[in-house]
Coordinates of C-alpha atoms in Angstrom, one line a residue:
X205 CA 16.5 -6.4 15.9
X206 CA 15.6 -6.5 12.1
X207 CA 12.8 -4.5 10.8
X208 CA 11.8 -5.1 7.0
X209 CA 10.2 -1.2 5.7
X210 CA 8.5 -2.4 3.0
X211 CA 4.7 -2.8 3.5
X212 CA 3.7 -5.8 2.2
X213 CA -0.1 -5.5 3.6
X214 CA -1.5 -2.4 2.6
X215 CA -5.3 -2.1 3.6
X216 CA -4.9 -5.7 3.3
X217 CA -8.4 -7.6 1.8
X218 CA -10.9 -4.7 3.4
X219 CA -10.2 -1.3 1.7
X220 CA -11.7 0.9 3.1
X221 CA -14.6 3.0 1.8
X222 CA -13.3 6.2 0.3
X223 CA -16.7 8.0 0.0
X224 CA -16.2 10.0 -2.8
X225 CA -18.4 12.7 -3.5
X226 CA -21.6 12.0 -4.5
X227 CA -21.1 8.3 -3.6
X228 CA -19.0 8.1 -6.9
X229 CA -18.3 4.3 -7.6
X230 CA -14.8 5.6 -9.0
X231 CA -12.8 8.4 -9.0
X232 CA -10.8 8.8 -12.2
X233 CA -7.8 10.5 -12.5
X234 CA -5.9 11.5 -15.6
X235 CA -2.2 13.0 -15.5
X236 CA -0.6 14.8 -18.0
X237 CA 2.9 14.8 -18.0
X238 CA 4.9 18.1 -19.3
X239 CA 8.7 16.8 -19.8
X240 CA 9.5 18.3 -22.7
X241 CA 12.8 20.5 -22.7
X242 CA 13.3 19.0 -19.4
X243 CA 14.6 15.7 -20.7
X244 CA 18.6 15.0 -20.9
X245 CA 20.4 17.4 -23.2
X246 CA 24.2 18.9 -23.4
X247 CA 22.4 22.1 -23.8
X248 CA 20.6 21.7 -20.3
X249 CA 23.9 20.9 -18.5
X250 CA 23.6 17.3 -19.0
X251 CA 26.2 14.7 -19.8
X252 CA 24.8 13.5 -22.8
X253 CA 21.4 12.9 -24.5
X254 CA 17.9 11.5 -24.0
X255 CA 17.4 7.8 -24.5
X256 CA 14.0 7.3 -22.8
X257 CA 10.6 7.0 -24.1
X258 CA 10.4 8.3 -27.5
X259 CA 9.7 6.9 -31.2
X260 CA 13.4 5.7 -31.3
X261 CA 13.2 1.5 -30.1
X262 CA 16.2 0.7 -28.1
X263 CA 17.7 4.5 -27.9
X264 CA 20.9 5.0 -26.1
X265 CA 22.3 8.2 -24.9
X266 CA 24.9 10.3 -26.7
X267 CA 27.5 11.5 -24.5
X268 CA 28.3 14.7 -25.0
X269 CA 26.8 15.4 -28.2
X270 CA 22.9 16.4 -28.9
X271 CA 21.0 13.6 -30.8
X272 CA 18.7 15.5 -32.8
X273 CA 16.1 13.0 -33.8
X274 CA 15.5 12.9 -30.1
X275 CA 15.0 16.3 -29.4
X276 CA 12.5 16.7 -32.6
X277 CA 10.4 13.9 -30.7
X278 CA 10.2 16.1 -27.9
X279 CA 9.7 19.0 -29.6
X280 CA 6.8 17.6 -31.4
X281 CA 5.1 17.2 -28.1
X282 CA 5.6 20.4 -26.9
X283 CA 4.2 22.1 -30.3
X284 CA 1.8 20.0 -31.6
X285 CA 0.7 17.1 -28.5
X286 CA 0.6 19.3 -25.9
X287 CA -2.2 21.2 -27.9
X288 CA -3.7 18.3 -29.4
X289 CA -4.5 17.2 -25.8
X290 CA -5.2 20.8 -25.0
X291 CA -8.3 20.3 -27.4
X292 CA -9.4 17.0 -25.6
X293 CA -8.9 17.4 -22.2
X294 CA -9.2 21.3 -21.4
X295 CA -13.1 21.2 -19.7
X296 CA -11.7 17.8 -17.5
X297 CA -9.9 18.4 -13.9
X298 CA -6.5 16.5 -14.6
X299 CA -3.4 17.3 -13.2
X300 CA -0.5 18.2 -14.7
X301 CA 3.2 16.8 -13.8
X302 CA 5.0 19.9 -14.6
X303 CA 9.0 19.4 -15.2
X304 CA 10.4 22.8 -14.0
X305 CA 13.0 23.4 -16.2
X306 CA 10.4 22.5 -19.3
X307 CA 7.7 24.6 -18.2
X308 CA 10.1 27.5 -18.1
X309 CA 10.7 27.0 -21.6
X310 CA 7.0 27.3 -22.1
X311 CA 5.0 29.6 -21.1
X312 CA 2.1 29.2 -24.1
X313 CA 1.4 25.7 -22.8
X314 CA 1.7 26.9 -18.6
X315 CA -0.5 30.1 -19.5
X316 CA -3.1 27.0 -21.4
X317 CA -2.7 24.5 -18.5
X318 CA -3.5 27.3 -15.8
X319 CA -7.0 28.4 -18.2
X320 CA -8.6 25.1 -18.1
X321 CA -9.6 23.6 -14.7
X322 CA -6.2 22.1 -14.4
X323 CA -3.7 21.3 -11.1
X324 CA 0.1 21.6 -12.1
X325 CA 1.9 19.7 -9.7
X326 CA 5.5 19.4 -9.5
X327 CA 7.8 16.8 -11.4
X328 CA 10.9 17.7 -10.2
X329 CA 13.7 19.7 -11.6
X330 CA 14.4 18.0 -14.7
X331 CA 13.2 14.8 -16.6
X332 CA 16.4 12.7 -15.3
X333 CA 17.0 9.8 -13.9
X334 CA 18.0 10.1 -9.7
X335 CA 18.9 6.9 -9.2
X336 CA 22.5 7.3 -8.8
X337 CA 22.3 11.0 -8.0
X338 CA 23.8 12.2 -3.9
X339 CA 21.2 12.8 -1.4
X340 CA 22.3 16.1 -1.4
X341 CA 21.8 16.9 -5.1
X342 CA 18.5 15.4 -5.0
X343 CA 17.2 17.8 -2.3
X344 CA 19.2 20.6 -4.2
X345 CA 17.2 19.9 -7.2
X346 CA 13.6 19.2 -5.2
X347 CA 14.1 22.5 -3.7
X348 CA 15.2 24.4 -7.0
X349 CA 12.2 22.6 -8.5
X350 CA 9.7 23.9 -6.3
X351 CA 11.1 27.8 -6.8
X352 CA 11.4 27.4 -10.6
X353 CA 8.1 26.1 -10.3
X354 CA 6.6 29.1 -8.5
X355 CA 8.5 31.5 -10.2
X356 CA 7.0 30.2 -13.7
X357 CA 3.1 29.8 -12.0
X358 CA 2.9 31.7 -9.6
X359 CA 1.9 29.2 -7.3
X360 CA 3.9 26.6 -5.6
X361 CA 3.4 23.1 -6.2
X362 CA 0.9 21.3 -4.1
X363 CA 2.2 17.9 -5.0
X364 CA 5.8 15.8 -6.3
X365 CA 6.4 13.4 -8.5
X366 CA 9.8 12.7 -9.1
X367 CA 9.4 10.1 -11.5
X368 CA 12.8 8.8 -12.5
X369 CA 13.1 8.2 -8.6
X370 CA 15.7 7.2 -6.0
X371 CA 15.2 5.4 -2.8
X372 CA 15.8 8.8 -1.2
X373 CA 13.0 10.8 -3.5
X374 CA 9.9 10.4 -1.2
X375 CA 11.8 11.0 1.7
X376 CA 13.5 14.1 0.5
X377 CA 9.8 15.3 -1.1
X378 CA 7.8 14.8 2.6
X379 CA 10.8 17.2 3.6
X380 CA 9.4 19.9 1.7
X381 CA 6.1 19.5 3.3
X382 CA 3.8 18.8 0.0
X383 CA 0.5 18.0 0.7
X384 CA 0.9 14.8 -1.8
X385 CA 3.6 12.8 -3.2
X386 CA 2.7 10.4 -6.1
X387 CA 6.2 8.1 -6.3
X388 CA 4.4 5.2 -5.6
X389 CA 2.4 2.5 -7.7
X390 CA 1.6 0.6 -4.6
X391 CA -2.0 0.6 -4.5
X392 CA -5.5 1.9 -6.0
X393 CA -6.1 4.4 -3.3
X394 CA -4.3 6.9 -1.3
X395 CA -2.4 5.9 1.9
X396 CA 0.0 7.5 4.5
X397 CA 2.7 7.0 5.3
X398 CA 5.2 7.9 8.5
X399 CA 8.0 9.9 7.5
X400 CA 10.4 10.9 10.7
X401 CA 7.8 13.1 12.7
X402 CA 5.9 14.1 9.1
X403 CA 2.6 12.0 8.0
X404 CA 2.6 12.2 4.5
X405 CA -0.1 11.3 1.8
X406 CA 0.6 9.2 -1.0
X407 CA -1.6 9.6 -3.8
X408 CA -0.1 6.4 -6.0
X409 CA 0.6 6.7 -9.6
X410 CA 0.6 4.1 -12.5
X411 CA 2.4 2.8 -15.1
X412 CA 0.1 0.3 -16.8
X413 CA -2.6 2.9 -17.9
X414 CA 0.3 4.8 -19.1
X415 CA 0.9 5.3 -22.4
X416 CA 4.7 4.9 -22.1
X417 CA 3.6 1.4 -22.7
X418 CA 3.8 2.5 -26.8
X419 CA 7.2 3.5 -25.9
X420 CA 8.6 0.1 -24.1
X421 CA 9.2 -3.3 -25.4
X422 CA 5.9 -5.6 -24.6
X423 CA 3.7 -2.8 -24.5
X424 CA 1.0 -1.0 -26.9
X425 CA 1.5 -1.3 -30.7
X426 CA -2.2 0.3 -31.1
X427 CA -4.3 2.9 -30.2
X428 CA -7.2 0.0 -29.7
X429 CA -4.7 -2.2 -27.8
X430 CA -4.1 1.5 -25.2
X431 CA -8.4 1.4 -25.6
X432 CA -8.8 -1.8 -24.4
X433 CA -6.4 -1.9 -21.6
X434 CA -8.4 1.2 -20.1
X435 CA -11.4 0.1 -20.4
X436 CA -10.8 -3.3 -19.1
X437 CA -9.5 -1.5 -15.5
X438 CA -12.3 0.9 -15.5
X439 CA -15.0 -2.0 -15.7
X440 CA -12.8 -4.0 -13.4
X441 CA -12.5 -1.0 -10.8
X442 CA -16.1 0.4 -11.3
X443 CA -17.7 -3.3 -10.5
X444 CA -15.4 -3.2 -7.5
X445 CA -16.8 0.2 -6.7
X446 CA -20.4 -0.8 -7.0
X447 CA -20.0 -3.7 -4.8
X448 CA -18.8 -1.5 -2.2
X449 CA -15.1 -1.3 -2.5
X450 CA -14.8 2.4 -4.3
X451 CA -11.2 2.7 -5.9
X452 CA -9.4 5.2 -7.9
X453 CA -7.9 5.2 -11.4
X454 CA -4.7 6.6 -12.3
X455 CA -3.9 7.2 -16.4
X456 CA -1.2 8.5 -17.4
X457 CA -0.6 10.3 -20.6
X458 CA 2.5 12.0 -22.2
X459 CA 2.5 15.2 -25.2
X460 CA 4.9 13.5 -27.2
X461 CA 3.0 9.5 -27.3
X462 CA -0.5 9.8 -26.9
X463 CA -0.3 13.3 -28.4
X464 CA 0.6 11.5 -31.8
X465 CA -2.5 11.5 -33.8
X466 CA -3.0 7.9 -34.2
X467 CA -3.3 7.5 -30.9
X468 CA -5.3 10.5 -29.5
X469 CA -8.7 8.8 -31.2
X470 CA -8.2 5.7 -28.1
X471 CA -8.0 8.5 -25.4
X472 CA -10.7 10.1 -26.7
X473 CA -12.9 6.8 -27.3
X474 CA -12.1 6.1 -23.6
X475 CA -13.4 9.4 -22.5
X476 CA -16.7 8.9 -24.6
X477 CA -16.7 5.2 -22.7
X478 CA -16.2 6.8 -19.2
X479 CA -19.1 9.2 -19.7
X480 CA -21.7 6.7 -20.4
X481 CA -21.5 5.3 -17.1
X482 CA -23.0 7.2 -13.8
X483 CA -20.8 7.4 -10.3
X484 CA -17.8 8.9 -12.3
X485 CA -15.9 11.5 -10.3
X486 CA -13.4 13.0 -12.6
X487 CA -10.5 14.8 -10.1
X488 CA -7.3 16.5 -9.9
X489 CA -4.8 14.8 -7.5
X490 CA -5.1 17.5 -5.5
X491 CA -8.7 17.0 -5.2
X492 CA -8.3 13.8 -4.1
X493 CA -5.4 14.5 -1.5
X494 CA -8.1 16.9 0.2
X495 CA -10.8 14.4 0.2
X496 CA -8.9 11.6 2.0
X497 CA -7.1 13.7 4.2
X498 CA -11.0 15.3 5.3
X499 CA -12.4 11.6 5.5
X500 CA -9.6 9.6 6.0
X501 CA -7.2 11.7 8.0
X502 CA -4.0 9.8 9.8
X503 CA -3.5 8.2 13.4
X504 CA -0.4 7.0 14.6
X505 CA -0.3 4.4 17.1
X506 CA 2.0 2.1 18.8
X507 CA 2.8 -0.4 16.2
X508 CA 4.4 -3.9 16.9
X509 CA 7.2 -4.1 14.5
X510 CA 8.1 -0.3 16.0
X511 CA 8.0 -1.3 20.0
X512 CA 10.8 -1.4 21.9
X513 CA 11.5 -5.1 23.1
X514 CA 10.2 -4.2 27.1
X515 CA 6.9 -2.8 25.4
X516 CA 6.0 -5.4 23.0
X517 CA 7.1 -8.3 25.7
X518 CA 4.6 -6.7 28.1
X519 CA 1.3 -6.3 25.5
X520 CA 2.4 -9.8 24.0
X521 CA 3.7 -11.6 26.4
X522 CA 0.6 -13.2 27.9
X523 CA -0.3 -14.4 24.6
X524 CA 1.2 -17.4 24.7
X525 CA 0.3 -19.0 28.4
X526 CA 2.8 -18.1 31.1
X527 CA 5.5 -17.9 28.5
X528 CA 6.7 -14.9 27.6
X529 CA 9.5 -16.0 26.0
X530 CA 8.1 -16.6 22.7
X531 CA 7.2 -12.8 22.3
X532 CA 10.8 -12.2 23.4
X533 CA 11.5 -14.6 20.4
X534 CA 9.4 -13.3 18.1
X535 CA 10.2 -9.3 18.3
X536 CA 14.0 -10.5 17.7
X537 CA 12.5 -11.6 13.8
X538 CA 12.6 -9.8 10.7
X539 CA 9.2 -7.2 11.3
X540 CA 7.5 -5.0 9.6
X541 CA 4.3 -3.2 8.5
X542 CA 2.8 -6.4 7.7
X543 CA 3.0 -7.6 11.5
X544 CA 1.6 -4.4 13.0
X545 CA -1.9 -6.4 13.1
X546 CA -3.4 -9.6 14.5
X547 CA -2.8 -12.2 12.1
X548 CA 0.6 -10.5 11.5
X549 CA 1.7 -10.4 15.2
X550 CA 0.3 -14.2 15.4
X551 CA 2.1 -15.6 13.0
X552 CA 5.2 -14.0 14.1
X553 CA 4.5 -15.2 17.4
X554 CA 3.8 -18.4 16.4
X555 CA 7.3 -19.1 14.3
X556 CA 8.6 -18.7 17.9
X557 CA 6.7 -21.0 19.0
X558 CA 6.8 -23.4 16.1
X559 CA 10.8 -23.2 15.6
X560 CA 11.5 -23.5 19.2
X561 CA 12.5 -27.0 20.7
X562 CA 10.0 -30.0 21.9
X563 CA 10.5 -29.1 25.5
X564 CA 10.0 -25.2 25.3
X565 CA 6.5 -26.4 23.6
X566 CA 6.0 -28.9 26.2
X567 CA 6.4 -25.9 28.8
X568 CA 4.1 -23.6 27.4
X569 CA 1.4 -26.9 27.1
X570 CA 2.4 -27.7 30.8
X571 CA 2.0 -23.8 31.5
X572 CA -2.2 -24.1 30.5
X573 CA -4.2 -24.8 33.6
X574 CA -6.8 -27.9 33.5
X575 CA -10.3 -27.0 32.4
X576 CA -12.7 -26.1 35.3
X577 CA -9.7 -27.1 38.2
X578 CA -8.8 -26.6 41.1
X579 CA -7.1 -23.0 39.7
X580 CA -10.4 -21.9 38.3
X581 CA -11.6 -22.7 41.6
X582 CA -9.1 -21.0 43.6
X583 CA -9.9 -18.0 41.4
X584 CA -5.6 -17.9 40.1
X585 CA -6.5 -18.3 36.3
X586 CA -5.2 -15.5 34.3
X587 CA -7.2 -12.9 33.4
X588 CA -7.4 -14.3 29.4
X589 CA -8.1 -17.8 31.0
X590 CA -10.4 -16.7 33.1
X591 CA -13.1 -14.8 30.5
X592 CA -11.8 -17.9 28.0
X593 CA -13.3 -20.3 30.4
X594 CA -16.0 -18.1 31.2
X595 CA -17.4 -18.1 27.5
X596 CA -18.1 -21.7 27.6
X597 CA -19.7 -21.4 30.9
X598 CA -17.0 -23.1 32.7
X599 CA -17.4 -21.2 35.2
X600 CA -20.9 -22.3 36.5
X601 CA -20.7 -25.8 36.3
X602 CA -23.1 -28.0 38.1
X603 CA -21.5 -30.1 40.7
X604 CA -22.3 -33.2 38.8
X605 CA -20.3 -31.5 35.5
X606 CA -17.7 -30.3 37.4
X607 CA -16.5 -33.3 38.6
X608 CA -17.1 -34.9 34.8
X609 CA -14.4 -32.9 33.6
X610 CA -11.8 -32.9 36.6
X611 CA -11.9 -37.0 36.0
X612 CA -11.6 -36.2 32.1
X613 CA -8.8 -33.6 33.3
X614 CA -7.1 -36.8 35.3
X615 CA -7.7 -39.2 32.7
X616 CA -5.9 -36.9 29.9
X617 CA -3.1 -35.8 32.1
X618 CA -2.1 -39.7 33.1
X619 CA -2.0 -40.2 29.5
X620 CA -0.2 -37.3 27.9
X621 CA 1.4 -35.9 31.0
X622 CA 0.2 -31.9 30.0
X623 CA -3.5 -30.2 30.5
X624 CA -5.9 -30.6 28.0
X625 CA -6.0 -28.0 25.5
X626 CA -8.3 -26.4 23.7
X627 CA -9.5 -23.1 22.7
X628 CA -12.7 -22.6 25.0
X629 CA -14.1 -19.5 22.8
X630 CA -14.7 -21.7 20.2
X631 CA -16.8 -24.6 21.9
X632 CA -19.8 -25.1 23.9
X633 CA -19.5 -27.6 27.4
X634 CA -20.5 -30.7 25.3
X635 CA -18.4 -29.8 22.5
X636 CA -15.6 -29.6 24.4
X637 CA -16.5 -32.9 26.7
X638 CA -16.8 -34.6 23.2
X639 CA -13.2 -33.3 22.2
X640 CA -11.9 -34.6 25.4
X641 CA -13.3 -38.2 24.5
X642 CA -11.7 -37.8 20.6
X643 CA -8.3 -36.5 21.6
X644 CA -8.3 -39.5 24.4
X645 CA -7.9 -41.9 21.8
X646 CA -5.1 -40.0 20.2
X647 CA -1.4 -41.3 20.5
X648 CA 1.0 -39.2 22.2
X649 CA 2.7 -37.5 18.9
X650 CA -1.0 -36.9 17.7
X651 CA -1.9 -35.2 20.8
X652 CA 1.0 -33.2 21.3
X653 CA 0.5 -31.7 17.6
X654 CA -3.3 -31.2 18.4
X655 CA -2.7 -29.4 21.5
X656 CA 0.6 -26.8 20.0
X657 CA -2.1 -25.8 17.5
X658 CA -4.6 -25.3 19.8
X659 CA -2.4 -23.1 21.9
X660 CA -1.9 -21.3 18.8
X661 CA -5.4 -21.0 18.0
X662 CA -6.1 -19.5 21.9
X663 CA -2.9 -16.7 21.3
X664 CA -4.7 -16.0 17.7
X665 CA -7.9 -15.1 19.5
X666 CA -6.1 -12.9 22.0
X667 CA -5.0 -11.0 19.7
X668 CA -7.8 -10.5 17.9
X669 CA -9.3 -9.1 21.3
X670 CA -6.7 -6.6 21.5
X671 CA -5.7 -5.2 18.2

């Protein structure tokens, strides 16, 4: 059995409605990042130094030596950006991702960020990258994080974000028990996900509104260029919002970029922009962690890709008529999130079907019963055929149309040697008489076609009636 983890569906093409307060058409929510004297350093116990989002194009790290244009760069936004965005920002909720180790080698800028109405959340130990690191070192340094982090606010962190992530980071954060992890740039509202016997929150993150795009090859050269971008999601996101599909707007900012002052005027246009429009809830993350766990709070149930092969044969196996093999095919595939609905579940079904050989088909066709027959009669349809036929009335035919369609039945059979297919739900009695005359004239290849998607038209809408 092969399970794929990656969810590839997400709320799919109905988000939900997030009912912000005050029936907000966007919630927008503006990070500040505090890295500096976090970031790699011989000094820190580091193998060599910083090479990552600064002034420097194309910086690589100095082993074992300090590279002091570097640590200038972060310096400066410690001293002067950090206060700079101080001025701006200080009467807006953000939140702040607070390295440990940096904040501990400021307490100015924590005693600042803990006046104004700010959330400091957690950004792990130190501004590394984890890619590479053990499992176990990772978790060291999570847990490390979180008492450095209480130590130096007096508070312990309400959410993580690792940043410089490893496959293991969200895993190891959930562990912790935060109320919100933000290692994720998967979507434009909050979601949950199942992590061993913890549900955990993912408020997502971004790194398009972010100015680390001054800071990366292909990204802003200009304050107007950061302007525009922001602007341009905001109006994308609030029109979504106002026709009924409410979204959230991460932007991300760090001391030492934006904090430079030719580019603090395009954060604080933005602002300006934001402010002329109405429906604008301005949040921490932690504010909008609380919200959606209040109105959108998780429950687990049995999900297809997750069932046991006994469990998913018995709620699938019906699906496809008297042939349950195909649901025994089908939970042997690759599945994941993105099955664990209807039209997931039925296609995965259907590749069974599909990939299997002409006379497995030619079972499952031979498997239907006929329209209004001598089953239907004898009252031994399956339940699904029996409310199928039902819908269409089949079931209180007049003498004279009940023996119409037992000599189309006969007629259809001689020719193609399997029932007559078709899914009932969708027809009335004529329609379906009329079908019958159409397919008649069908050649046997045609037919056969016609009828497999039929079938797999009749197992779509039995899912649909059950998930």
């Amino acid at each position: 059995m092969t399970r794929y983890p990656r969810d590839m569906i997400g709320y799919g093409a109905q988000t939900p409605d997030p009912m912000w307060p005050n029936d907000a058409k966007i919630a927008v929510q503006i990070v500040l990042n505090y890295e500096e004297g976090g970031e790699n350093n011989i000094l820190h116990g580091d193998a060599a130094s910083e090479a990552f989002l600064s002034e420097i194009v194309g910086a690589a790290a100095w082993p074992g030596q300090r590279h002091w244009n570097m640590e200038t760069i972060y310096e400066y936004g410690a001293r002067a950006g950090f206060w700079r965005l101080h001025r701006l920002l200080k009467d807006l909720p953000i939140t702040v991702f607070g390295v440990a180790t940096a904040m501990a080698r400021s307490p100015d800028q924590v005693a600042a960020m803990q006046d104004a109405p700010w959330e400091i959340a957690s950004h792990g130990l130190k501004w590394i990258e984890y890619k590479d690191a053990h499992e176990e070192t990772e978790r060291a340094h999570i847990q490390r994080a979180i008492r450095m982090h209480t130590e130096v606010t007096g508070e312990r962190p309400r959410g993580f974000y690792q940043g410089r992530a490893s496959i293991n980071s969200v895993r190891l954060a959930a562990e912790e028990g935060f109320d919100y992890i933000a290692d994720s740039y998967a979507d434009d509202l909050p979601y949950w996900m199942e992590i061993g016997a913890r549900d955990q929150l993912v408020v997502p993150y971004t790194l398009d509104c972010n100015d680390m795009r001054f800071a990366t090859p292909q990204g802003f050269n200009a304050g107007d260029q950061f302007y525009d971008y922001l602007c341009a999601t905001f109006d994308a996101l609030y029109r979504e919002g106002v026709e009924g599909q409410a979204k959230m707007m991460s932007v991300g900012l760090h001391c030492r970029l934006v904090g430079r002052p030719g580019r603090i005027e395009a954060l604080h246009k933005f602002i300006d922009y934001v402010r002329t429009h109405d429906s604008v809830w301005f949040a921490t993350r932690a504010q909008i962690a609380d919200h959606w766990r209040t109105h959108h709070p998780h429950v687990r149930w049995d999900r297809p890709s997750q069932m046991a092969k006994a469990d998913f044969v018995a709620k699938f196996g019906g699906i496809y008529e008297h042939s349950a093999w195909v649901a025994e095919r089908a939970h042997g595939m690759e599945l994941g999130p993105a099955h664990d609905s209807a039209i997931g579940i039925g296609n995965a079904l259907a590749r069974a079907f599909r990939s299997s050989a002409t006379a497995d088909r030619l079972k499952v066709l031979r498997a239907h019963p006929d329209l209004a027959g001598k089953l239907a009669a004898a009252q031994r349809l399956t339940q699904d055929s029996t409310a199928e036929q039902a819908s269409a009335g089949l079931d209180a035919l007049t003498d004279e149309e009940r023996d119409t369609f037992q000599k189309a039945n006969a007629a259809y059979v001689a020719k193609f040697g399997f029932p007559f297919i078709i899914a009932v739900r969708d027809h009335t009695k004529d329609s379906i008489l009329r079908a019958f005359e159409a397919r008649l004239q069908n050649s046997l290849e045609e037919e056969f076609a016609t009828a497999c998607s039929q079938v797999e038209r009749i197992a779509a809408l039995r899912l649909q009636a059950i998930m």
